[in-house]
Short mmCIF file of C-alpha atoms in Angstrom, two decimals:
data_model
loop_
_atom_site.label_atom_id
_atom_site.label_comp_id
_atom_site.label_asym_id
_atom_site.label_seq_id
_atom_site.Cartn_x
_atom_site.Cartn_y
_atom_site.Cartn_z
CA MET E 190 281.46 -60.74 -143.05
CA ASN E 191 283.88 -57.90 -143.81
CA THR E 192 285.89 -59.51 -146.60
CA THR E 193 288.84 -57.15 -146.18
CA ILE E 194 289.45 -58.53 -142.69
CA LEU E 195 288.15 -62.07 -142.93
CA GLU E 196 288.83 -63.35 -146.43
CA GLY E 197 292.39 -64.41 -145.66
CA ALA E 198 291.49 -65.79 -142.23
CA GLN E 199 289.23 -68.52 -143.61
CA ASP E 200 292.24 -70.38 -145.05
CA LEU E 201 294.34 -70.19 -141.89
CA LYS E 202 295.23 -73.62 -140.48
CA VAL E 203 294.34 -74.16 -136.83
CA ARG E 204 295.40 -76.99 -134.57
CA PHE E 205 293.38 -78.82 -131.92
CA HIS E 206 294.70 -81.48 -129.57
CA ILE E 207 292.79 -84.33 -127.91
CA GLY E 208 294.30 -85.75 -124.73
CA ARG E 209 293.89 -85.73 -120.99
CA GLY E 210 292.48 -82.59 -119.42
CA GLY E 211 289.48 -80.90 -117.92
CA HIS E 212 288.42 -80.78 -114.29
CA PHE E 213 289.05 -84.50 -113.72
CA ASN E 214 291.94 -84.88 -116.19
CA ASN E 215 289.89 -87.30 -118.26
CA ALA E 216 290.94 -88.65 -121.65
CA GLY E 217 289.25 -87.25 -124.76
CA HIS E 218 289.63 -83.60 -123.66
CA LYS E 219 289.85 -81.33 -126.72
CA THR E 220 291.78 -78.03 -126.64
CA TYR E 221 292.70 -75.31 -129.11
CA VAL E 222 296.46 -75.01 -129.65
CA GLY E 223 296.80 -72.19 -132.21
CA THR E 224 297.60 -71.57 -135.86
CA VAL E 225 300.10 -73.73 -137.76
CA ASN E 226 301.60 -73.73 -141.24
CA GLY E 227 300.35 -77.25 -141.88
CA LEU E 228 300.02 -80.78 -140.58
CA SER E 229 303.82 -81.24 -140.56
CA ASP E 230 304.07 -78.79 -137.65
CA CYS E 231 302.60 -81.56 -135.49
CA PHE E 232 305.05 -84.32 -136.48
CA GLY E 233 307.44 -83.69 -133.58
CA GLU E 234 310.04 -86.49 -133.34
CA SER E 235 308.24 -88.76 -135.83
CA SER E 236 309.93 -89.56 -139.13
CA ILE E 237 308.90 -90.02 -142.75
CA ILE E 238 309.88 -93.28 -144.50
CA ASP E 239 310.11 -92.58 -148.23
CA VAL E 240 312.90 -95.03 -149.28
CA ASP E 241 313.23 -98.82 -148.96
CA ASP E 242 316.04 -100.75 -147.25
CA ASN E 243 318.16 -100.42 -150.41
CA GLY E 244 317.79 -96.66 -150.50
CA ASP E 245 315.45 -96.70 -153.47
CA LYS E 246 312.60 -94.18 -153.55
CA LEU E 247 309.27 -95.71 -152.52
CA PRO E 248 306.10 -95.16 -154.55
CA ASP E 249 303.98 -92.29 -153.17
CA SER E 250 301.38 -94.76 -151.90
CA LYS E 251 304.03 -96.59 -149.79
CA TRP E 252 305.30 -93.55 -147.88
CA GLN E 253 304.80 -93.81 -144.12
CA LEU E 254 304.84 -91.48 -141.15
CA ILE E 255 306.32 -93.36 -138.17
CA ASP E 256 306.20 -92.18 -134.55
CA GLY E 257 309.03 -92.60 -132.03
CA GLY E 258 307.81 -96.10 -131.10
CA GLY E 259 307.80 -97.33 -134.70
CA ASN E 260 304.03 -97.14 -135.08
CA VAL E 261 302.61 -96.19 -138.47
CA ILE E 262 300.57 -92.99 -138.11
CA LEU E 263 299.91 -92.15 -141.77
CA THR E 264 300.37 -93.99 -145.05
CA GLY E 265 300.64 -92.30 -148.44
CA ARG E 266 302.54 -89.23 -149.54
CA ASP E 267 299.35 -87.26 -150.21
CA LYS E 268 298.23 -87.62 -146.57
CA ILE E 269 301.69 -86.97 -145.13
CA GLU E 270 302.22 -83.78 -147.13
CA SER E 271 298.64 -82.58 -146.69
CA GLU E 272 298.20 -79.19 -145.00
CA THR E 273 295.28 -80.53 -142.98
CA GLY E 274 294.36 -83.86 -141.46
CA ILE E 275 294.26 -85.98 -138.29
CA LEU E 276 297.25 -87.54 -136.52
CA ASP E 277 296.04 -90.35 -134.25
CA TRP E 278 299.03 -90.93 -131.98
CA ASP E 279 297.11 -92.74 -129.25
CA GLY E 280 293.37 -92.37 -129.76
CA GLU E 281 291.58 -90.23 -127.23
CA TYR E 282 294.78 -89.91 -125.20
CA ASP E 283 296.84 -88.18 -127.90
CA THR E 284 295.46 -86.95 -131.23
CA ASP E 285 296.24 -83.83 -133.28
CA ILE E 286 293.73 -82.25 -135.66
CA VAL E 287 294.63 -79.57 -138.21
CA ARG E 288 291.93 -78.01 -140.36
CA LYS E 289 291.16 -74.75 -142.11
CA LEU E 290 289.51 -72.16 -139.88
CA SER E 291 286.48 -72.05 -142.21
CA GLU E 292 285.99 -75.83 -141.74
CA CYS E 293 285.67 -75.71 -137.94
CA ASP E 294 282.31 -76.37 -136.31
CA ASP E 295 280.57 -74.08 -133.79
CA ASP E 296 281.91 -76.05 -130.82
CA GLU E 297 285.45 -75.43 -132.03
CA TYR E 298 284.71 -71.75 -132.62
CA GLU E 299 283.35 -71.53 -129.07
CA MET E 300 286.53 -73.24 -127.83
CA ILE E 301 288.71 -70.62 -129.55
CA LEU E 302 286.57 -67.76 -128.23
CA ASP E 303 286.71 -69.20 -124.71
CA ILE E 304 290.52 -69.07 -124.84
CA ALA E 305 290.36 -65.36 -125.73
CA GLU E 306 287.66 -64.59 -123.13
CA ARG E 307 289.87 -66.12 -120.41
CA GLY E 308 292.84 -63.96 -121.43
CA GLY E 309 294.65 -66.51 -123.61
CA TYR E 310 296.36 -65.56 -126.84
CA VAL E 311 294.36 -65.83 -130.06
CA GLU E 312 295.53 -64.16 -133.26
CA LYS E 313 293.40 -61.14 -134.20
CA ASP E 314 292.44 -62.49 -137.63
CA VAL E 315 291.37 -65.80 -136.09
CA LEU E 316 289.35 -64.09 -133.36
CA ALA E 317 287.65 -61.78 -135.89
CA TYR E 318 286.60 -64.75 -138.02
CA VAL E 319 285.36 -66.69 -134.98
CA CYS E 320 283.33 -63.70 -133.77
CA SER E 321 281.63 -63.38 -137.15
CA ALA E 322 280.90 -67.11 -137.25
CA LEU E 323 279.28 -66.94 -133.79
CA GLY E 324 277.52 -63.60 -134.24
CA LYS E 325 279.82 -61.84 -131.75
CA LEU E 326 281.43 -58.39 -132.05
CA MET E 327 285.16 -57.66 -131.85
CA ALA E 328 286.17 -53.98 -131.80
CA THR E 329 288.80 -53.10 -134.41
CA ASN E 330 288.73 -49.32 -133.88
CA ILE E 331 286.91 -46.87 -131.61
CA LYS E 332 286.16 -43.20 -132.31
CA VAL E 333 284.67 -40.96 -129.62
CA TYR E 334 282.61 -37.84 -130.36
CA PRO E 335 280.78 -35.38 -128.05
CA SER E 336 277.47 -37.23 -128.10
CA ASN E 337 278.31 -40.73 -129.28
CA MET E 338 280.96 -43.38 -129.85
CA GLU E 339 281.57 -45.33 -133.05
CA VAL E 340 282.83 -48.85 -132.44
CA PHE E 341 284.06 -50.41 -135.65
CA THR E 342 283.90 -54.21 -135.59
CA GLN E 343 284.98 -57.03 -137.88
CA ASP E 344 281.61 -56.78 -139.62
CA ASP E 345 280.17 -53.28 -139.24
CA CYS E 346 280.04 -50.17 -137.05
CA VAL E 347 278.05 -49.93 -133.81
CA HIS E 348 276.94 -46.51 -132.52
CA LEU E 349 276.80 -46.03 -128.75
CA GLU E 350 274.96 -42.93 -127.55
CA ARG E 351 276.56 -41.10 -124.62
CA ASP E 352 273.20 -40.34 -122.98
CA ASN E 353 272.43 -44.07 -122.70
CA PHE E 354 275.52 -44.62 -120.55
CA SER E 355 276.05 -41.36 -118.66
CA VAL E 356 273.30 -42.38 -116.20
CA TYR E 357 275.74 -44.95 -114.78
CA THR E 358 278.43 -44.26 -112.20
CA LYS E 359 281.84 -45.92 -112.18
CA ASP E 360 280.55 -48.18 -109.39
CA GLU E 361 277.92 -49.47 -111.84
CA GLU E 362 280.50 -50.57 -114.41
CA ASP E 363 279.28 -54.17 -114.19
CA ASP E 364 275.86 -53.04 -115.43
CA VAL E 365 277.51 -51.29 -118.39
CA ARG E 366 279.52 -54.41 -119.16
CA GLU E 367 276.32 -56.46 -119.15
CA LEU E 368 274.69 -54.01 -121.58
CA LEU E 369 277.66 -54.24 -123.94
CA ALA E 370 277.70 -58.03 -123.67
CA ASP E 371 274.01 -58.08 -124.61
CA LYS E 372 274.93 -56.16 -127.77
CA GLY E 373 277.32 -59.01 -128.62
CA PHE E 374 280.72 -57.53 -127.71
CA ILE E 375 283.38 -59.95 -126.47
CA SER E 376 285.18 -59.28 -123.17
CA GLU E 377 288.35 -57.90 -124.75
CA SER E 378 286.33 -55.32 -126.69
CA ILE E 379 284.22 -54.43 -123.67
CA ASP E 380 287.45 -53.64 -121.79
CA GLU E 381 288.53 -51.31 -124.62
CA ILE E 382 285.14 -49.55 -124.68
CA ILE E 383 285.13 -49.07 -120.89
CA VAL E 384 288.61 -47.51 -121.08
CA LYS E 385 287.31 -45.00 -123.67
CA MET E 386 284.27 -44.24 -121.53
CA GLU E 387 286.49 -43.51 -118.55
CA MET E 388 288.89 -41.43 -120.64
CA TYR E 389 286.08 -39.22 -121.99
CA ASP E 390 284.11 -39.02 -118.70
CA TRP E 391 281.07 -40.96 -119.85
CA PHE E 392 280.35 -42.15 -116.30
CA SER E 393 278.55 -39.82 -113.90
CA GLU E 394 280.51 -38.97 -110.80
CA LYS E 395 277.62 -39.38 -108.42
CA GLU E 396 274.69 -41.73 -108.33
CA GLU E 397 271.62 -40.18 -109.93
CA MET E 398 268.86 -39.05 -107.59
CA THR E 399 265.28 -39.53 -108.65
CA VAL E 400 263.45 -36.22 -108.45
CA GLU E 401 259.88 -35.78 -109.63
CA ASN E 402 259.53 -33.62 -112.78
CA TYR E 403 263.28 -33.60 -113.46
CA ASP E 404 265.63 -35.72 -115.55
CA PHE E 405 268.36 -35.79 -112.91
CA SER E 406 269.93 -33.88 -110.05
CA SER E 407 273.36 -33.27 -108.59
CA ASP E 408 274.95 -31.69 -105.55
CA SER E 409 277.75 -30.31 -107.74
CA PHE E 410 276.83 -27.91 -110.53
CA LEU E 411 280.11 -28.27 -112.45
CA SER E 412 280.07 -32.09 -112.35
CA SER E 413 276.49 -32.46 -113.46
CA GLN E 414 275.53 -35.31 -115.74
CA ALA E 415 274.91 -32.78 -118.50
CA GLY E 416 278.61 -31.85 -118.55
CA PHE E 417 279.90 -28.30 -118.20
CA LEU E 418 277.03 -25.84 -118.79
CA LYS E 419 276.84 -22.28 -120.09
CA GLU E 420 273.89 -19.91 -120.38
CA VAL E 421 272.31 -19.65 -123.83
CA GLY E 422 271.79 -15.93 -123.22
CA ASP E 423 272.74 -13.40 -120.57
CA GLU E 424 272.68 -14.62 -116.98
CA GLY E 425 269.05 -15.09 -115.88
CA GLU E 426 267.70 -13.96 -119.27
CA HIS E 427 265.60 -17.11 -119.66
CA GLU E 428 264.69 -17.59 -116.00
CA ASP E 429 260.93 -17.56 -116.59
CA GLU E 430 261.08 -20.14 -119.38
CA ALA E 431 263.27 -22.40 -117.23
CA LYS E 432 260.92 -22.16 -114.24
CA GLU E 433 257.93 -22.97 -116.41
CA ILE E 434 259.61 -26.02 -117.97
CA LEU E 435 260.69 -27.27 -114.55
CA GLY E 436 257.41 -26.45 -112.84
CA MET E 437 259.52 -24.62 -110.24
CA GLU E 438 257.94 -22.86 -107.28
CA CYS E 439 260.17 -21.02 -104.81
CA GLY E 440 259.31 -20.96 -101.12
CA GLU E 441 260.18 -18.28 -98.56
CA ASN E 442 263.45 -20.02 -97.68
CA ASP E 443 264.59 -20.30 -101.30
CA SER E 444 265.90 -16.76 -101.67
CA GLU E 445 269.01 -17.97 -103.48
CA ALA E 446 267.12 -20.31 -105.83
CA TRP E 447 267.65 -19.52 -109.50
CA ALA E 448 266.77 -20.94 -112.91
CA ASP E 449 268.00 -20.53 -116.47
CA ILE E 450 268.26 -22.21 -119.88
CA MET E 451 271.78 -23.55 -120.47
CA PHE E 452 273.64 -25.71 -122.99
CA SER E 453 276.23 -28.44 -122.56
CA THR E 454 279.66 -27.60 -123.95
CA SER E 455 280.28 -31.33 -124.60
CA THR E 456 277.08 -32.42 -126.36
CA GLY E 457 275.39 -29.15 -127.39
CA LYS E 458 272.11 -30.19 -125.75
CA GLN E 459 270.05 -27.56 -123.93
CA TYR E 460 268.65 -27.87 -120.43
CA ALA E 461 266.36 -26.05 -118.06
CA VAL E 462 268.40 -25.73 -114.87
CA CYS E 463 267.58 -24.57 -111.37
CA GLY E 464 269.46 -24.59 -108.10
CA THR E 465 268.80 -24.07 -104.40
CA ALA E 466 272.04 -22.08 -104.13
CA ALA E 467 274.42 -20.15 -106.34
CA ALA E 468 276.35 -22.26 -108.82
CA THR E 469 279.61 -21.61 -106.95
CA ALA E 470 278.17 -22.38 -103.52
CA PRO E 471 279.74 -25.32 -101.63
CA GLU E 472 276.32 -26.69 -100.72
CA GLY E 473 273.17 -26.91 -102.75
CA VAL E 474 271.15 -29.12 -105.05
CA PHE E 475 270.80 -28.48 -108.78
CA TYR E 476 268.15 -29.91 -111.06
CA TYR E 477 268.36 -30.38 -114.80
CA LYS E 478 265.70 -31.17 -117.39
CA GLU E 479 266.64 -31.75 -121.03
CA LEU E 480 264.66 -29.59 -123.42
CA ASP E 481 262.46 -31.02 -126.12
CA ALA E 482 263.55 -30.26 -129.68
CA MET E 483 260.84 -27.59 -130.05
CA GLN E 484 262.05 -25.76 -126.91
CA TYR E 485 265.62 -25.01 -128.02
CA ILE E 486 266.70 -21.36 -127.96
CA GLU E 487 268.79 -19.74 -130.70
CA CYS E 488 272.24 -18.59 -129.58
CA HIS E 489 274.36 -18.70 -132.74
CA ASP E 490 277.44 -16.90 -131.42
CA LYS E 491 277.83 -19.17 -128.39
CA TYR E 492 277.49 -22.36 -130.42
CA LEU E 493 279.91 -20.99 -133.00
CA ASP E 494 282.48 -20.24 -130.27
CA GLU E 495 282.11 -23.65 -128.61
CA PHE E 496 281.72 -25.95 -131.62
CA GLY E 497 282.64 -24.06 -134.78
CA ALA E 498 286.35 -24.93 -134.81
CA ASN E 499 285.79 -28.61 -133.95
CA ALA E 500 283.04 -28.93 -136.55
CA GLU E 501 285.45 -27.67 -139.20
CA GLU E 502 288.52 -29.63 -138.05
CA CYS E 503 286.71 -32.95 -137.62
CA LEU E 504 284.97 -32.85 -141.00
CA ASP E 505 286.46 -35.23 -143.59
CA TYR E 506 285.92 -33.89 -147.11
CA LEU E 507 285.25 -36.92 -149.31
CA ASP E 508 286.51 -37.39 -152.88
CA GLU E 509 284.41 -38.58 -155.80
CA ASP E 510 285.93 -42.06 -155.44
CA ASP E 511 284.73 -42.28 -151.82
CA VAL E 512 281.02 -42.07 -152.67
CA GLU E 513 278.75 -44.13 -154.89
CA LEU E 514 276.19 -42.63 -157.24
CA ASN E 515 273.31 -44.80 -158.44
CA GLU E 516 270.26 -43.43 -160.24
CA GLY E 517 270.58 -40.03 -158.63
CA LYS E 518 271.09 -41.51 -155.15
CA ILE E 519 274.36 -40.98 -153.30
CA THR E 520 275.78 -43.26 -150.59
CA PHE E 521 279.00 -43.50 -148.57
CA LYS E 522 280.07 -46.99 -147.49
CA GLY E 523 276.56 -48.14 -148.39
CA ASN E 524 274.87 -45.57 -146.12
CA ASP E 525 272.52 -42.73 -147.06
CA PRO E 526 273.46 -39.22 -145.88
CA VAL E 527 272.33 -38.28 -142.37
CA VAL E 528 271.83 -34.65 -143.47
CA ILE E 529 271.31 -33.18 -146.98
CA ASP E 530 271.26 -29.44 -147.68
CA ASP E 531 270.25 -28.60 -151.26
CA CYS E 532 270.05 -24.83 -150.55
CA ASP E 533 266.23 -24.88 -150.64
CA THR E 534 265.51 -27.77 -148.25
CA ILE E 535 267.33 -29.47 -145.39
CA THR E 536 266.60 -33.19 -145.22
CA HIS E 537 267.66 -35.19 -142.17
CA CYS E 538 266.83 -38.33 -140.19
CA GLU E 539 267.95 -37.25 -136.71
CA ASP E 540 265.52 -35.96 -134.08
CA LEU E 541 268.11 -33.71 -132.48
CA PHE E 542 269.34 -32.13 -135.72
CA GLU E 543 266.36 -29.75 -135.86
CA ALA E 544 267.00 -28.68 -132.26
CA PHE E 545 270.72 -28.08 -132.84
CA TYR E 546 270.01 -26.19 -136.05
CA THR E 547 267.50 -23.99 -134.19
CA ALA E 548 270.20 -23.24 -131.61
CA CYS E 549 273.15 -22.52 -133.91
CA ARG E 550 271.57 -21.69 -137.31
CA ASP E 551 274.59 -23.44 -138.82
CA ILE E 552 274.11 -26.70 -140.73
CA GLN E 553 277.73 -27.83 -140.35
CA ILE E 554 277.72 -27.40 -136.57
CA ALA E 555 274.31 -29.09 -136.22
CA ALA E 556 275.52 -32.01 -138.34
CA TYR E 557 278.68 -32.26 -136.20
CA LEU E 558 276.64 -32.38 -133.00
CA VAL E 559 274.62 -35.37 -134.24
CA GLY E 560 277.88 -37.19 -135.01
CA CYS E 561 278.48 -36.43 -138.70
CA ARG E 562 282.16 -36.46 -139.70
CA HIS E 563 282.11 -36.89 -143.50
CA PHE E 564 281.06 -34.34 -146.16
CA TYR E 565 280.56 -34.37 -149.91
CA CYS E 566 279.05 -31.79 -152.27
CA PHE E 567 276.83 -33.40 -154.91
CA GLN E 568 275.03 -31.31 -157.54
CA GLU E 569 274.99 -28.24 -155.25
CA ALA E 570 273.72 -30.39 -152.38
CA ALA E 571 275.85 -30.69 -149.23
CA CYS E 572 275.72 -34.24 -147.85
CA TYR E 573 276.85 -35.27 -144.36
CA TRP E 574 277.52 -38.78 -142.99
CA ARG E 575 278.65 -40.17 -139.67
#
């Protein structure tokens, strides 16, 4: 558990009530009420008897908590002033339970989560603790980058890759919700993630068509699933390479068909693209195939124009206190660098980094495109982290 979020939550007092309820309004129905300061918050109109008939103070063991009907509910000062405990007003028809959040069982955690999942109010600290106890994920912050999304939770950070979701249309939102639920996200967090996906156009605008030998197709060039595309070179410069990658053969009626190598201005990925009409034509079909890492084409100036400024602005330069050095190894928040440049060798653990570096010949831009946002220089080595 993330102690900074959850340490204080474990000592919060939560109240449950047993009474009539459920589908058939049966007795013994247990519900979650919320957080309380202590057991005394449940006393209501009951009264504490701590003096005798003569007004003399009673011994602590003789104190009594009396309900409105004169029934003794608790005996003893230690129980009456306890922060937690059980108040049995009328058995399974009316009982209050107050305990520390950390002392609840899984059924009670599920009960609290169910309240939140159905739109009821549950304090954030309580919900975060419950999610950790049940192995669920509650989003505490979301950051969106060109190719991925970082969803910070009560325990850790989950990376969602844009390409894994851009194959879905808005009409297939239920499928996306099911995928996120399978990852462990609760409904409230799924709603927040979906809003971000919509805001940053992660959904494709049209349902993907299955075309042999191609990744996907579209009847609108500018709204393709690859995002807005630009040529890596001059117009038509890489036509032959694109046709070969696509296995494209033009017939007699395909006089306007064209092909080229292009890159996405949102993700930096390169594609072989062909179309049955000009890109600006109102009718036509366009096919896109993502290039393998070894097929990327160098176009430094275009990548610098599109991504250079963002790569610089989005990079967080870390201080010495932000990183941890241990036996020559450097980590940030417990994670090894994604990319290390020691002037002689570039070390990385991302398949696409090599492709992006081939395209832009700029380590900072390539690191940015694989989601790196943190930088630290260590013994003449430049280290990048997400």
